[in-house]
PDB file of C-alpha atoms in Angstrom:
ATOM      1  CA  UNK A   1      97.160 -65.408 -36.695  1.00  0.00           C
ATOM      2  CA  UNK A   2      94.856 -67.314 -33.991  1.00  0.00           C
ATOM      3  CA  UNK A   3      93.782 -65.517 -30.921  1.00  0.00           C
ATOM      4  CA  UNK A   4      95.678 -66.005 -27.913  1.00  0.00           C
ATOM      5  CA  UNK A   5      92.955 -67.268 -24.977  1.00  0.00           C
ATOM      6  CA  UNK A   6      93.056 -64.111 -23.060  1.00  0.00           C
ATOM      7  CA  UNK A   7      91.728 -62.499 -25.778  1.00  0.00           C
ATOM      8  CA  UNK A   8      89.068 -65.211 -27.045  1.00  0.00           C
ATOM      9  CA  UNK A   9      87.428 -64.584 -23.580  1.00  0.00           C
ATOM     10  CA  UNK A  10      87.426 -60.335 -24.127  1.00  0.00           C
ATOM     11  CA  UNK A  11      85.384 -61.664 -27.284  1.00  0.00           C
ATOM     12  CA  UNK A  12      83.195 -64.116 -25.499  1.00  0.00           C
ATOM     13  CA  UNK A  13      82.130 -61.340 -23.038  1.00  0.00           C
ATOM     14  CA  UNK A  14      81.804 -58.907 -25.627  1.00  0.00           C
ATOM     15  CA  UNK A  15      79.525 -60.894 -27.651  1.00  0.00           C
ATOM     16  CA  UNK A  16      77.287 -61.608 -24.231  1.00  0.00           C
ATOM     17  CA  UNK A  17      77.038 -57.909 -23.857  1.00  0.00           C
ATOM     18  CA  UNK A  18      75.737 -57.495 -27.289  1.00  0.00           C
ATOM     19  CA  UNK A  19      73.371 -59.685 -26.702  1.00  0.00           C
ATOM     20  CA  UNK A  20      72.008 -59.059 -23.596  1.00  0.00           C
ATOM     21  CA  UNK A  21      71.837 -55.241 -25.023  1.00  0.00           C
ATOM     22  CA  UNK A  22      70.344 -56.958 -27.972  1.00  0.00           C
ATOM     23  CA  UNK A  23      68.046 -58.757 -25.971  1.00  0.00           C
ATOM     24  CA  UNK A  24      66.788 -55.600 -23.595  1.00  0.00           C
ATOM     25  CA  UNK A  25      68.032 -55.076 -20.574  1.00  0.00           C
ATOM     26  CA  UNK A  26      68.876 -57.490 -17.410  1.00  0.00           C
ATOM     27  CA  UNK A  27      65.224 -59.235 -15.965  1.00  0.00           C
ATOM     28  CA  UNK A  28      65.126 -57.062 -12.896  1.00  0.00           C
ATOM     29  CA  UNK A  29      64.724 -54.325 -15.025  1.00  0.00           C
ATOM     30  CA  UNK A  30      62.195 -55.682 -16.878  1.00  0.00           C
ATOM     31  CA  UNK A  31      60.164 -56.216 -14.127  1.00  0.00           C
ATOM     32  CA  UNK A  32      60.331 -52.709 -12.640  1.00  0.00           C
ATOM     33  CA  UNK A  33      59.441 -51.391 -15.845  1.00  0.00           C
ATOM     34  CA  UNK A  34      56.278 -53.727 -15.882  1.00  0.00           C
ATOM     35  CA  UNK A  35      55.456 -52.361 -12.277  1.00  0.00           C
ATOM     36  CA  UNK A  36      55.547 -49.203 -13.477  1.00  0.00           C
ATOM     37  CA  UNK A  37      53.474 -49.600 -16.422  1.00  0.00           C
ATOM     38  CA  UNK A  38      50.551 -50.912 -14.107  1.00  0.00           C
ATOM     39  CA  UNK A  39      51.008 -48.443 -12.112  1.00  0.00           C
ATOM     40  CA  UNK A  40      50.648 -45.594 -14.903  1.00  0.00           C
ATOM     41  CA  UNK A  41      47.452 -47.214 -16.013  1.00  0.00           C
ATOM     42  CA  UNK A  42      46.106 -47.730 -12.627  1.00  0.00           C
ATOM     43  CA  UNK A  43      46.634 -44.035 -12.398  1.00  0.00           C
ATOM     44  CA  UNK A  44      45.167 -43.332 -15.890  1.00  0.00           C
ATOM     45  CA  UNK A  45      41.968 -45.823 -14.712  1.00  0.00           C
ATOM     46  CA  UNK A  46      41.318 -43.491 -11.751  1.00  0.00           C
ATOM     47  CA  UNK A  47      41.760 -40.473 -13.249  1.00  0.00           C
ATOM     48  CA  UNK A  48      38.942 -41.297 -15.817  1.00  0.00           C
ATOM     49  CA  UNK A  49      36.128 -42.467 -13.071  1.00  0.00           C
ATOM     50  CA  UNK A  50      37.487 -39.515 -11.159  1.00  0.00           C
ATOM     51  CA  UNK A  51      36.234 -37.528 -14.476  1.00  0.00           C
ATOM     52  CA  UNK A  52      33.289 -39.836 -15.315  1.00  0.00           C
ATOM     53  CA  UNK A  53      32.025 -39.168 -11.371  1.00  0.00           C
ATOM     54  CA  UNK A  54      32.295 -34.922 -11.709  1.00  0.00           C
ATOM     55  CA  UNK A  55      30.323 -35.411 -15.560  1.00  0.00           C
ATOM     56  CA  UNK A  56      27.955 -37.180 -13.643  1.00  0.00           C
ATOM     57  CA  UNK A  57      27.518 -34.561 -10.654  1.00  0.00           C
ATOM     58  CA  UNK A  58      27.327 -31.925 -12.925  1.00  0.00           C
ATOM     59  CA  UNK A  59      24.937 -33.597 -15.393  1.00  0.00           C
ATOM     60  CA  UNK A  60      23.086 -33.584 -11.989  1.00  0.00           C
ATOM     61  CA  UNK A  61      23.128 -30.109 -11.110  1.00  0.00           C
ATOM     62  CA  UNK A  62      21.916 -29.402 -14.285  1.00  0.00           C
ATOM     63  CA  UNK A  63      18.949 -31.576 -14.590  1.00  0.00           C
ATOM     64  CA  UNK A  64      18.160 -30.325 -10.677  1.00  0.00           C
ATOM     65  CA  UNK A  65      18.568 -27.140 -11.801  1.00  0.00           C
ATOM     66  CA  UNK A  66      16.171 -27.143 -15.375  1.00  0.00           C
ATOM     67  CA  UNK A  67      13.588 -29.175 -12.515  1.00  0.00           C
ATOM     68  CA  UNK A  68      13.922 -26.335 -10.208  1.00  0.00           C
ATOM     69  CA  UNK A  69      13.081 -23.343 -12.536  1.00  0.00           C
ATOM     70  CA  UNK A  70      10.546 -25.487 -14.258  1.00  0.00           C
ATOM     71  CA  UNK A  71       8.287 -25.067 -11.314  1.00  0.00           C
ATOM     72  CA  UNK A  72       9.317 -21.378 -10.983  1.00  0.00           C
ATOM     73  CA  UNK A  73       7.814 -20.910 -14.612  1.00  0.00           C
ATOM     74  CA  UNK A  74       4.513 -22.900 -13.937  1.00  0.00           C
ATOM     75  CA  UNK A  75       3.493 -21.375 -10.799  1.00  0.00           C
ATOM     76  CA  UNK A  76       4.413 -18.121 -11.867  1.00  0.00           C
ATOM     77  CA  UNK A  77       2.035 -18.349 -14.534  1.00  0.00           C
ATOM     78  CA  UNK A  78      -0.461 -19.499 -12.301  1.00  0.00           C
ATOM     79  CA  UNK A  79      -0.213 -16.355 -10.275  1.00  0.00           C
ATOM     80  CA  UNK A  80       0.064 -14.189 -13.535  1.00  0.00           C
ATOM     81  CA  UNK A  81      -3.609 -16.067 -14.400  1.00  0.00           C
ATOM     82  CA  UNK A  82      -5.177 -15.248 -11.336  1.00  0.00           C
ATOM     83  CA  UNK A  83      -6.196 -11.604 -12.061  1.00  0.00           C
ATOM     84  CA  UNK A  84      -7.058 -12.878 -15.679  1.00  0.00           C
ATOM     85  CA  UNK A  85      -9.832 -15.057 -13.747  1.00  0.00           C
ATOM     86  CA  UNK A  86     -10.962 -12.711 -11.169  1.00  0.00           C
ATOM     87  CA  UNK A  87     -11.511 -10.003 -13.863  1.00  0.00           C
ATOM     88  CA  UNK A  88     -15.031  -9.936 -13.809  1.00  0.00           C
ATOM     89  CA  UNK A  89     -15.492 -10.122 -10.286  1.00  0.00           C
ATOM     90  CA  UNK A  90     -17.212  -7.263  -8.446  1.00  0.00           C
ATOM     91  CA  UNK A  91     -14.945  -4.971  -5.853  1.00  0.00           C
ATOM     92  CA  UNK A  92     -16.532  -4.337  -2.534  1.00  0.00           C
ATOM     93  CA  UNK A  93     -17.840  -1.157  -1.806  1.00  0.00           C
ATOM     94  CA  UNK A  94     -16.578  -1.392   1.906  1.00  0.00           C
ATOM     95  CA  UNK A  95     -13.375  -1.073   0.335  1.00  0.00           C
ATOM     96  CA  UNK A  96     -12.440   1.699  -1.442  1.00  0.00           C
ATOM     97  CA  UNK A  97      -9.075   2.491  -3.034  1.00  0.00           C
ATOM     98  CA  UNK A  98      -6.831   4.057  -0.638  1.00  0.00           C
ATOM     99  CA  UNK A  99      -5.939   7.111  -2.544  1.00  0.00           C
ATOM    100  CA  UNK A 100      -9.991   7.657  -4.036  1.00  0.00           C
ATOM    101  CA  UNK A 101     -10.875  10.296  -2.755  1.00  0.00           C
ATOM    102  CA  UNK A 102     -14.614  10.150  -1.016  1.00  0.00           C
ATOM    103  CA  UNK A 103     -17.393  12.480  -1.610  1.00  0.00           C
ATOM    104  CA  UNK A 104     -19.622  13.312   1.277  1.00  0.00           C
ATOM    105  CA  UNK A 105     -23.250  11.834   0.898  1.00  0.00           C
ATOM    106  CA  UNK A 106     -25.812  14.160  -0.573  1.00  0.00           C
ATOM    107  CA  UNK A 107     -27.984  14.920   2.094  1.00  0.00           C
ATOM    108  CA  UNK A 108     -31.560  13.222   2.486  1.00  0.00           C
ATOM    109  CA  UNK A 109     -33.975  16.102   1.713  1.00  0.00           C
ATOM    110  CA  UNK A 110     -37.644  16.646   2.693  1.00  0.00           C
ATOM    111  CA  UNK A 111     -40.453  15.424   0.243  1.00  0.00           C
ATOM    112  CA  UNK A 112     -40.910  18.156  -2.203  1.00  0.00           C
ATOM    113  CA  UNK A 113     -38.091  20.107  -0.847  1.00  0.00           C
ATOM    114  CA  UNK A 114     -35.827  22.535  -3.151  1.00  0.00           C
ATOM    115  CA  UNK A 115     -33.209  20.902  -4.918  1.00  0.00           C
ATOM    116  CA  UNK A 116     -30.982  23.993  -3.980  1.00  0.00           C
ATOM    117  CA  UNK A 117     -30.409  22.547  -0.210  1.00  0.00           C
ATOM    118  CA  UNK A 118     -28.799  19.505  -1.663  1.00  0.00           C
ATOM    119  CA  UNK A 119     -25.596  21.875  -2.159  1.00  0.00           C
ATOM    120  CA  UNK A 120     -23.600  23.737   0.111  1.00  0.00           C
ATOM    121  CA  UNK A 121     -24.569  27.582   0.468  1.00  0.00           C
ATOM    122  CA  UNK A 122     -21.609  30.377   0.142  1.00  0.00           C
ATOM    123  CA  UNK A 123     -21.643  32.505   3.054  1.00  0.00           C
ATOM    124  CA  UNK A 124     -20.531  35.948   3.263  1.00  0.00           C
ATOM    125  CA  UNK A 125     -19.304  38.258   5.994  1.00  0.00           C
ATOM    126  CA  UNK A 126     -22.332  40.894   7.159  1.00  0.00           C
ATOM    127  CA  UNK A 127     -22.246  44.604   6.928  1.00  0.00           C
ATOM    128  CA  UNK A 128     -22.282  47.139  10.140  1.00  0.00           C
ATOM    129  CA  UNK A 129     -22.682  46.140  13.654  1.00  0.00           C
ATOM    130  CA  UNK A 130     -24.822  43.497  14.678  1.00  0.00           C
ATOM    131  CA  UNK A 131     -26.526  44.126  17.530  1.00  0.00           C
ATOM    132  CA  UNK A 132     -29.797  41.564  17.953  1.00  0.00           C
ATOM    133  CA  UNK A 133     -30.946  38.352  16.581  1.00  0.00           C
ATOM    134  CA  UNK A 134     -31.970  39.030  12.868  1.00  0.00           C
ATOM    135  CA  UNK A 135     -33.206  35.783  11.228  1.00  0.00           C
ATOM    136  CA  UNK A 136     -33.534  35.829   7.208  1.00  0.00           C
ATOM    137  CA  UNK A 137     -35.241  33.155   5.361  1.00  0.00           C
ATOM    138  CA  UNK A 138     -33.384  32.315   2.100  1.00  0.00           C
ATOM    139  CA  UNK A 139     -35.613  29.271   0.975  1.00  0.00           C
ATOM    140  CA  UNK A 140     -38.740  28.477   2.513  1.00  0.00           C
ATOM    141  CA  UNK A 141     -39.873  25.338   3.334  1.00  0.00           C
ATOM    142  CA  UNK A 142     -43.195  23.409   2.993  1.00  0.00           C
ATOM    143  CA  UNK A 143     -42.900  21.162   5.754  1.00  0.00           C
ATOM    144  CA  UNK A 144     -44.321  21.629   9.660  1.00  0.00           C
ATOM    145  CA  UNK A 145     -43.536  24.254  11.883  1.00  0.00           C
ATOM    146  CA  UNK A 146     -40.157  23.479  13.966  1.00  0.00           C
ATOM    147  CA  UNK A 147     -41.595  22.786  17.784  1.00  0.00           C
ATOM    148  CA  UNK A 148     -39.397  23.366  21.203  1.00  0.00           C
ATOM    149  CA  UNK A 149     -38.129  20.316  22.337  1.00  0.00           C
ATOM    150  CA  UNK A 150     -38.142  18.289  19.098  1.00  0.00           C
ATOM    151  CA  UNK A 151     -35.347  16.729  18.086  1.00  0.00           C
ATOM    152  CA  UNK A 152     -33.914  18.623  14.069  1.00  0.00           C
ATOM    153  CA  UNK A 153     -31.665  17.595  11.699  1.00  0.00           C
ATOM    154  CA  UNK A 154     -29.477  20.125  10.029  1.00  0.00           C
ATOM    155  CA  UNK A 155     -26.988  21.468   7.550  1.00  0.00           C
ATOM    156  CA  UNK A 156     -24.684  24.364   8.482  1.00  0.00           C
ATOM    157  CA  UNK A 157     -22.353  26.849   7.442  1.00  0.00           C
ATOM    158  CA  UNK A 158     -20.904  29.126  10.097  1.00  0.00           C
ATOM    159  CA  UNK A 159     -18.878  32.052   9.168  1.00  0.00           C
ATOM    160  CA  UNK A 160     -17.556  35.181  11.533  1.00  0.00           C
ATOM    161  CA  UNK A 161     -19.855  37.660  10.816  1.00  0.00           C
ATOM    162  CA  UNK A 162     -17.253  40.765  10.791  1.00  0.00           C
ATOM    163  CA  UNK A 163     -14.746  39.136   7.707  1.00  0.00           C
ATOM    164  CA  UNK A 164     -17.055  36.052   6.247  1.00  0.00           C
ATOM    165  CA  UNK A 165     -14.025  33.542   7.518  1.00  0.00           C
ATOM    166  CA  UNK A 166     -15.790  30.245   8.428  1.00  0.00           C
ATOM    167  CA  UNK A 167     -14.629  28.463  11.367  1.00  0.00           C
ATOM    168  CA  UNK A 168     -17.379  25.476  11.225  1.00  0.00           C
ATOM    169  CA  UNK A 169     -19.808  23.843   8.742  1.00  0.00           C
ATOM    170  CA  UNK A 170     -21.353  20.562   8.913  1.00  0.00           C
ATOM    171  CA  UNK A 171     -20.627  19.896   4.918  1.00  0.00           C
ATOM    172  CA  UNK A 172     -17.140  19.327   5.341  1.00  0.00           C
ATOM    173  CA  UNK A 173     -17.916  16.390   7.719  1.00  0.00           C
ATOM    174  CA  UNK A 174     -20.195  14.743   4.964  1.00  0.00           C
ATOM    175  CA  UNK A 175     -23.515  14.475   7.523  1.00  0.00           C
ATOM    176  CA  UNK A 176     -25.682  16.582   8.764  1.00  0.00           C
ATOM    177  CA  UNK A 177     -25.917  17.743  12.469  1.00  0.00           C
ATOM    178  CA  UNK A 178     -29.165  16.661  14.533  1.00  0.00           C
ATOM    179  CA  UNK A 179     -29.939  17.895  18.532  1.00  0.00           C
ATOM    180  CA  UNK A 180     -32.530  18.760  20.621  1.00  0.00           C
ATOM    181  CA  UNK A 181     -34.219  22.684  19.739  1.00  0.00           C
ATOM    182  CA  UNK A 182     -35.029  25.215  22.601  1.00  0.00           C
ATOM    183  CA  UNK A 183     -34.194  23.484  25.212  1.00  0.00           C
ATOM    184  CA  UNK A 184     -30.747  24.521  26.033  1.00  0.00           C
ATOM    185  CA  UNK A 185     -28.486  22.313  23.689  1.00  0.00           C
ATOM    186  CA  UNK A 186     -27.303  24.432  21.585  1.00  0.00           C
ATOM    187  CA  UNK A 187     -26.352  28.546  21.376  1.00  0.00           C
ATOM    188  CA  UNK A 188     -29.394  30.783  22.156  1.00  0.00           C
ATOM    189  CA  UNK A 189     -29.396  32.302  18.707  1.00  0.00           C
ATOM    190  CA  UNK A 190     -30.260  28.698  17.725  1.00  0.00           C
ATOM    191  CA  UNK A 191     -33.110  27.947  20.335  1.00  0.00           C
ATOM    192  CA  UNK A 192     -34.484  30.910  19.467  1.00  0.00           C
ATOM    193  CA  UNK A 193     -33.807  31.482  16.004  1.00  0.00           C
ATOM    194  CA  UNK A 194     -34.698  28.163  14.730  1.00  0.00           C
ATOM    195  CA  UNK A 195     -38.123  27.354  16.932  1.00  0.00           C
ATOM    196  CA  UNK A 196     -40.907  28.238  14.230  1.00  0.00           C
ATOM    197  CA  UNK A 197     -38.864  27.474  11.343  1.00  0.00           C
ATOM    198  CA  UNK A 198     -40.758  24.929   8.681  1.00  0.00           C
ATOM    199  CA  UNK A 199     -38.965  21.636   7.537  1.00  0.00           C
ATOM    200  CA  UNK A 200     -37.417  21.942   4.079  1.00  0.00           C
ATOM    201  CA  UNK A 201     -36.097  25.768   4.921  1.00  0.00           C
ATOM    202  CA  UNK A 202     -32.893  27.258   4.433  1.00  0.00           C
ATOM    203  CA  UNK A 203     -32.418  30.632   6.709  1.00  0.00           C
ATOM    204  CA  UNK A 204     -29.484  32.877   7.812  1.00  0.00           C
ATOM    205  CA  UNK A 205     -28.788  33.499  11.596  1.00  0.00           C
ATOM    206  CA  UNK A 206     -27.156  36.533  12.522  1.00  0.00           C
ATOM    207  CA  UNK A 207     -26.220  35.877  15.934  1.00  0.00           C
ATOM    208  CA  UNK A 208     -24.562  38.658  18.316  1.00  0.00           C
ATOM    209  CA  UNK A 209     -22.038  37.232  20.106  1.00  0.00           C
ATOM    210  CA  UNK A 210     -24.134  37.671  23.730  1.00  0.00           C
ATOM    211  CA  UNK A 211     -26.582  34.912  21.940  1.00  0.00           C
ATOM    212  CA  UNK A 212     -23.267  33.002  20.431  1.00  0.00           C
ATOM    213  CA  UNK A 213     -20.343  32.081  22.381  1.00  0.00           C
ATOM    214  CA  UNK A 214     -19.417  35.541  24.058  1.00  0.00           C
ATOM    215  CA  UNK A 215     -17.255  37.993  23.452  1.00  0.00           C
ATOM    216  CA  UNK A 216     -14.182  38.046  25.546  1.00  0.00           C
ATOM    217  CA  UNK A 217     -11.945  35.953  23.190  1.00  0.00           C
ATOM    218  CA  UNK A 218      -9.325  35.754  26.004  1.00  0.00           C
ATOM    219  CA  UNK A 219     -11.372  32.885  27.651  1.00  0.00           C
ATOM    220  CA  UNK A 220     -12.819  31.390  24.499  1.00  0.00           C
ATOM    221  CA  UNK A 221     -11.030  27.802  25.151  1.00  0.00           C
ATOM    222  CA  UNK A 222     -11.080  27.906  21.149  1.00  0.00           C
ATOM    223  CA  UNK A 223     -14.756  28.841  20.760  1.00  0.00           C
ATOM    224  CA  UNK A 224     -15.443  31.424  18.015  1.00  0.00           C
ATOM    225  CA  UNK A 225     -16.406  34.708  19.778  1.00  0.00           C
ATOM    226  CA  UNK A 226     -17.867  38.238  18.777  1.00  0.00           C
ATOM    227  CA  UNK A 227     -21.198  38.227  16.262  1.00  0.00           C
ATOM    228  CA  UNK A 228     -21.622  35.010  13.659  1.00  0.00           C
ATOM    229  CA  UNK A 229     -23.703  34.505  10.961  1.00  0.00           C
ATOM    230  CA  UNK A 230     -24.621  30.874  10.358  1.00  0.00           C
ATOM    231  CA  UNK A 231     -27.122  29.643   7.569  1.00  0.00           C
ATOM    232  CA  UNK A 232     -29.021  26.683   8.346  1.00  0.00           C
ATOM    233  CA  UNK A 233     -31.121  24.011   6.681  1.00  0.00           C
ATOM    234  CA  UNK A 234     -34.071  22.228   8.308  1.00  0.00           C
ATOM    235  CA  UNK A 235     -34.020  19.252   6.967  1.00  0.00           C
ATOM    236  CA  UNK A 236     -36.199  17.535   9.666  1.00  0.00           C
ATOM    237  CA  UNK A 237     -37.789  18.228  13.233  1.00  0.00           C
ATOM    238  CA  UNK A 238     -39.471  14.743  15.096  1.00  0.00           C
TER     239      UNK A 238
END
């Protein structure tokens, strides 16, 4: 049986649906799905120089970096060389090592004088009371006569006579000790003790303490008091 007309036109529509699905969809949406797909790759173009520019800052850093510690290594070995060069060089003798410890200077001793009053003498506490100037030679010298009113250079040991406990001594200073004689400069024991003495001689004062530094200890000001018992080297009189 033919189709009646109102349903040849259901068909006609129907088949212009199929074909329009057939064919995609309507050209609007075509074109909005074009926009969008430049879009996307617009995106996608951006996000790869985006990545392309933080490869390239880091590639950067790096070589920067490698540069950088490059000149560390090179002018640390340049430092590390510098005692390597300097090896043979010479240190100063104005400047010792801080923790060397310094000998005192051997003294200068008279011509022909004994080798004995190059070293420091032990001194020993004396025995009973002492009550005048007793001088004792322990080495004598070859030298002249010491004269009042010259001018002598010395080396000293001063103990207290009673217990031997010394309380002065020009060794531990490392030089010897050098002052008018007989005239008033030093203790009487010395001015008298030591005027007459020959160059090059080592002798033992025992001094009461009248001829020393007195006896009262109460006004001493830190002076050694009572009898002492020095021993003295001559090592020159001018």
């Amino acid at each position: 049986m033919p189709a009646t007309p109102s349903q040849q036109g259901v068909d006609d529509v129907s088949e212009r649906t199929q074909e329009n699905r057939s064919e995609g969809q309507s050209p609007a949406t075509k074109a909005g799905r074009r926009l969008a797909a430049q879009l996307a790759a617009q995106k996608a173009a951006e996000a790869k120089r985006r990545r392309q520019a933080w490869a390239g800052g880091l590639a950067g850093v790096a070589v920067m970096a490698l540069l950088i510690g490059g000149f560390v290594w090179i002018d640390r070995n340049r430092s590390d060389d510098k005692p390597a060069n300097q090896a043979g060089a010479t240190p100063s003798a104005s400047a010792p090592a801080a923790d060397a410890p310094t000998a005192p200077p051997a003294p200068q001793l008279p011509k022909d004088a004994d080798p004995a009053l190059g070293t420091k003498p032990t001194v020993t506490a004396g025995k009973g009371e002492l009550k005048k100037l007793t001088v004792t030679p322990v080495i004598k010298g070859t030298g002249p006569a010491v004269k009042k009113g010259q001018t002598i250079t010395t080396n000293y040991v001063g103990v207290f006579y009673k217990d031997g406990k010394e309380f002065d001594s020009s060794w531990n200073a490392g030089q010897p000790a050098s002052f008018p004689i007989g005239v008033g400069q030093v203790i009487p024991g010395w001015d008298q003790g030591l005027v007459g003495v020959t160059v090059g001689s080592r002798v033992q004062l025992d001094i009461p303490g009248e001829l020393a530094y007195g006896n009262d200890e109460a006004n001493a000001n830190g002076r050694p008091t009572g009898p002492l018992r020095f021993v003295v080297d001559v090592l020159a009189a001018q």
